[in-house]
Amino acid sequence: MKSLPKPPHSYRADPAVPEFPDTGVVLFVDGTCALCSVWARFVSRYDRHERFRLAAVQSPLGRAMLGHYGLDPDDPDSWLCVHDGHAYEGFDAIAKALSQMSGWPRFFAPLFTLGPRGLRRWVYARIARNRYSVLGRTDMCALPDARLRARLIG
């Protein structure tokens, strides 16, 4: 897993990024993507120690964070995982998030780091670009259960 090339916690010095609770793991996901919504509910269900927080990339916080890391918030082909101030995207973000979970999900983290980095980025980009046509849209924030609602920020 390789973090994005910025110093840890660099977003704290960025006036465009609002303050947010960045302890634990913060996931910035597409709030209208059905696949991301499933992922958010998975995190909510299997995060036994309640270390994860979630923010939609469409929120002001999500837009600012994507912009800070040079990602287009109007075309969120990727999502971020921020852990200990380091940001990860794509399959590296999935691997980092899984590695921070307890129980069986963490054992799947290495699968998302297999193969050459360029190939993994290409596969992730294909999935991200076709996610709406294959899986449709949903609203991650629409009527979430209490466990998921407690993790939403931004």
GROMACS .gro file of C-alpha atoms in nm:
model
  154
    1MET     CA    1   0.000   0.000   0.000
    2LYS     CA    2   0.131   0.337  -0.092
    3SER     CA    3  -0.008   0.662   0.044
    4LEU     CA    4  -0.055   0.970  -0.170
    5PRO     CA    5   0.253   1.196  -0.196
    6LYS     CA    6   0.171   1.458   0.066
    7PRO     CA    7   0.298   1.489   0.422
    8PRO     CA    8   0.081   1.334   0.695
    9HIS     CA    9  -0.204   1.560   0.806
   10SER     CA   10  -0.123   1.813   0.531
   11TYR     CA   11  -0.498   1.881   0.494
   12ARG     CA   12  -0.499   2.042   0.840
   13ALA     CA   13  -0.300   2.335   0.701
   14ASP     CA   14  -0.525   2.370   0.395
   15PRO     CA   15  -0.778   2.651   0.457
   16ALA     CA   16  -1.017   2.492   0.206
   17VAL     CA   17  -1.052   2.177   0.419
   18PRO     CA   18  -1.287   2.217   0.715
   19GLU     CA   19  -1.186   2.066   1.046
   20PHE     CA   20  -1.310   1.713   1.098
   21PRO     CA   21  -1.246   1.427   1.342
   22ASP     CA   22  -0.951   1.254   1.178
   23THR     CA   23  -0.865   1.003   1.447
   24GLY     CA   24  -0.906   0.642   1.347
   25VAL     CA   25  -0.991   0.584   0.982
   26VAL     CA   26  -1.191   0.825   0.766
   27LEU     CA   27  -1.333   0.701   0.437
   28PHE     CA   28  -1.443   0.945   0.167
   29VAL     CA   29  -1.677   0.757  -0.067
   30ASP     CA   30  -1.917   0.840  -0.349
   31GLY     CA   31  -2.248   0.895  -0.172
   32THR     CA   32  -2.452   0.815  -0.485
   33CYS     CA   33  -2.274   0.494  -0.588
   34ALA     CA   34  -2.450   0.168  -0.505
   35LEU     CA   35  -2.117  -0.014  -0.467
   36CYS     CA   36  -1.986   0.254  -0.229
   37SER     CA   37  -2.310   0.237  -0.032
   38VAL     CA   38  -2.266  -0.138   0.010
   39TRP     CA   39  -1.907  -0.075   0.120
   40ALA     CA   40  -2.022   0.187   0.377
   41ARG     CA   41  -2.274  -0.056   0.523
   42PHE     CA   42  -2.008  -0.331   0.530
   43VAL     CA   43  -1.776  -0.102   0.725
   44SER     CA   44  -2.058  -0.011   0.962
   45ARG     CA   45  -2.134  -0.378   1.024
   46TYR     CA   46  -1.778  -0.508   1.069
   47ASP     CA   47  -1.607  -0.217   1.244
   48ARG     CA   48  -1.637  -0.368   1.590
   49HIS     CA   49  -1.419  -0.102   1.757
   50GLU     CA   50  -1.598   0.193   1.590
   51ARG     CA   51  -1.275   0.337   1.447
   52PHE     CA   52  -1.418   0.433   1.108
   53ARG     CA   53  -1.592   0.752   0.998
   54LEU     CA   54  -1.744   0.809   0.655
   55ALA     CA   55  -1.800   1.119   0.443
   56ALA     CA   56  -1.954   1.148   0.098
   57VAL     CA   57  -1.719   1.293  -0.162
   58GLN     CA   58  -2.012   1.518  -0.260
   59SER     CA   59  -2.014   1.686   0.084
   60PRO     CA   60  -1.818   2.011   0.139
   61LEU     CA   61  -1.562   1.814   0.341
   62GLY     CA   62  -1.536   1.541   0.077
   63ARG     CA   63  -1.498   1.791  -0.207
   64ALA     CA   64  -1.228   1.979  -0.015
   65MET     CA   65  -1.035   1.661   0.067
   66LEU     CA   66  -1.043   1.533  -0.290
   67GLY     CA   67  -0.932   1.875  -0.412
   68HIS     CA   68  -0.649   1.880  -0.157
   69TYR     CA   69  -0.516   1.553  -0.298
   70GLY     CA   70  -0.548   1.662  -0.661
   71LEU     CA   71  -0.856   1.451  -0.736
   72ASP     CA   72  -1.154   1.595  -0.921
   73PRO     CA   73  -1.449   1.616  -0.681
   74ASP     CA   74  -1.688   1.648  -0.977
   75ASP     CA   75  -1.567   1.318  -1.122
   76PRO     CA   76  -1.493   1.101  -0.821
   77ASP     CA   77  -1.338   0.798  -0.988
   78SER     CA   78  -1.167   0.728  -0.662
   79TRP     CA   79  -1.228   0.752  -0.295
   80LEU     CA   80  -0.992   0.820  -0.011
   81CYS     CA   81  -0.899   0.638   0.304
   82VAL     CA   82  -0.724   0.860   0.559
   83HIS     CA   83  -0.542   0.679   0.837
   84ASP     CA   84  -0.296   0.848   1.074
   85GLY     CA   85  -0.297   1.150   0.845
   86HIS     CA   86  -0.187   0.950   0.540
   87ALA     CA   87  -0.426   0.932   0.244
   88TYR     CA   88  -0.472   0.631   0.017
   89GLU     CA   89  -0.684   0.597  -0.297
   90GLY     CA   90  -0.826   0.317  -0.509
   91PHE     CA   91  -0.735  -0.041  -0.424
   92ASP     CA   92  -0.471   0.088  -0.181
   93ALA     CA   93  -0.752   0.261   0.010
   94ILE     CA   94  -0.956  -0.058   0.019
   95ALA     CA   95  -0.654  -0.257   0.139
   96LYS     CA   96  -0.574   0.000   0.409
   97ALA     CA   97  -0.935   0.008   0.529
   98LEU     CA   98  -0.962  -0.371   0.541
   99SER     CA   99  -0.629  -0.398   0.725
  100GLN     CA  100  -0.766  -0.174   1.000
  101MET     CA  101  -1.076  -0.387   1.060
  102SER     CA  102  -1.097  -0.660   1.316
  103GLY     CA  103  -1.199  -1.015   1.237
  104TRP     CA  104  -1.206  -1.189   0.903
  105PRO     CA  105  -1.226  -0.880   0.672
  106ARG     CA  106  -0.865  -0.782   0.744
  107PHE     CA  107  -0.740  -1.106   0.590
  108PHE     CA  108  -0.863  -0.988   0.247
  109ALA     CA  109  -0.650  -0.670   0.251
  110PRO     CA  110  -0.349  -0.829   0.075
  111LEU     CA  111  -0.566  -0.929  -0.222
  112PHE     CA  112  -0.603  -0.563  -0.316
  113THR     CA  113  -0.227  -0.512  -0.333
  114LEU     CA  114  -0.151  -0.804  -0.566
  115GLY     CA  115  -0.006  -0.736  -0.907
  116PRO     CA  116   0.175  -0.438  -1.052
  117ARG     CA  117   0.053  -0.098  -0.931
  118GLY     CA  118  -0.022   0.020  -1.286
  119LEU     CA  119  -0.244  -0.281  -1.354
  120ARG     CA  120  -0.429  -0.235  -1.022
  121ARG     CA  121  -0.492   0.133  -1.102
  122TRP     CA  122  -0.618   0.042  -1.449
  123VAL     CA  123  -0.859  -0.223  -1.311
  124TYR     CA  124  -0.983   0.013  -1.039
  125ALA     CA  125  -1.042   0.290  -1.294
  126ARG     CA  126  -1.249   0.055  -1.514
  127ILE     CA  127  -1.465  -0.046  -1.219
  128ALA     CA  128  -1.505   0.314  -1.103
  129ARG     CA  129  -1.599   0.445  -1.448
  130ASN     CA  130  -1.862   0.175  -1.502
  131ARG     CA  131  -2.008   0.154  -1.151
  132TYR     CA  132  -2.324   0.352  -1.225
  133SER     CA  133  -2.412   0.165  -1.545
  134VAL     CA  134  -2.352  -0.177  -1.388
  135LEU     CA  135  -2.471  -0.127  -1.030
  136GLY     CA  136  -2.683   0.187  -1.049
  137ARG     CA  137  -2.713   0.475  -0.809
  138THR     CA  138  -2.832   0.500  -0.453
  139ASP     CA  139  -2.809   0.746  -0.166
  140MET     CA  140  -2.576   0.628   0.107
  141CYS     CA  141  -2.723   0.883   0.346
  142ALA     CA  142  -3.089   0.797   0.279
  143LEU     CA  143  -3.235   0.632   0.586
  144PRO     CA  144  -2.914   0.473   0.713
  145ASP     CA  145  -2.935   0.251   1.017
  146ALA     CA  146  -2.820   0.396   1.350
  147ARG     CA  147  -2.473   0.236   1.327
  148LEU     CA  148  -2.403   0.388   0.986
  149ARG     CA  149  -2.557   0.726   1.079
  150ALA     CA  150  -2.320   0.748   1.378
  151ARG     CA  151  -2.019   0.723   1.143
  152LEU     CA  152  -2.122   0.991   0.891
  153ILE     CA  153  -1.932   1.320   0.898
  154GLY     CA  154  -1.911   1.619   0.669
   0.00000   0.00000   0.00000
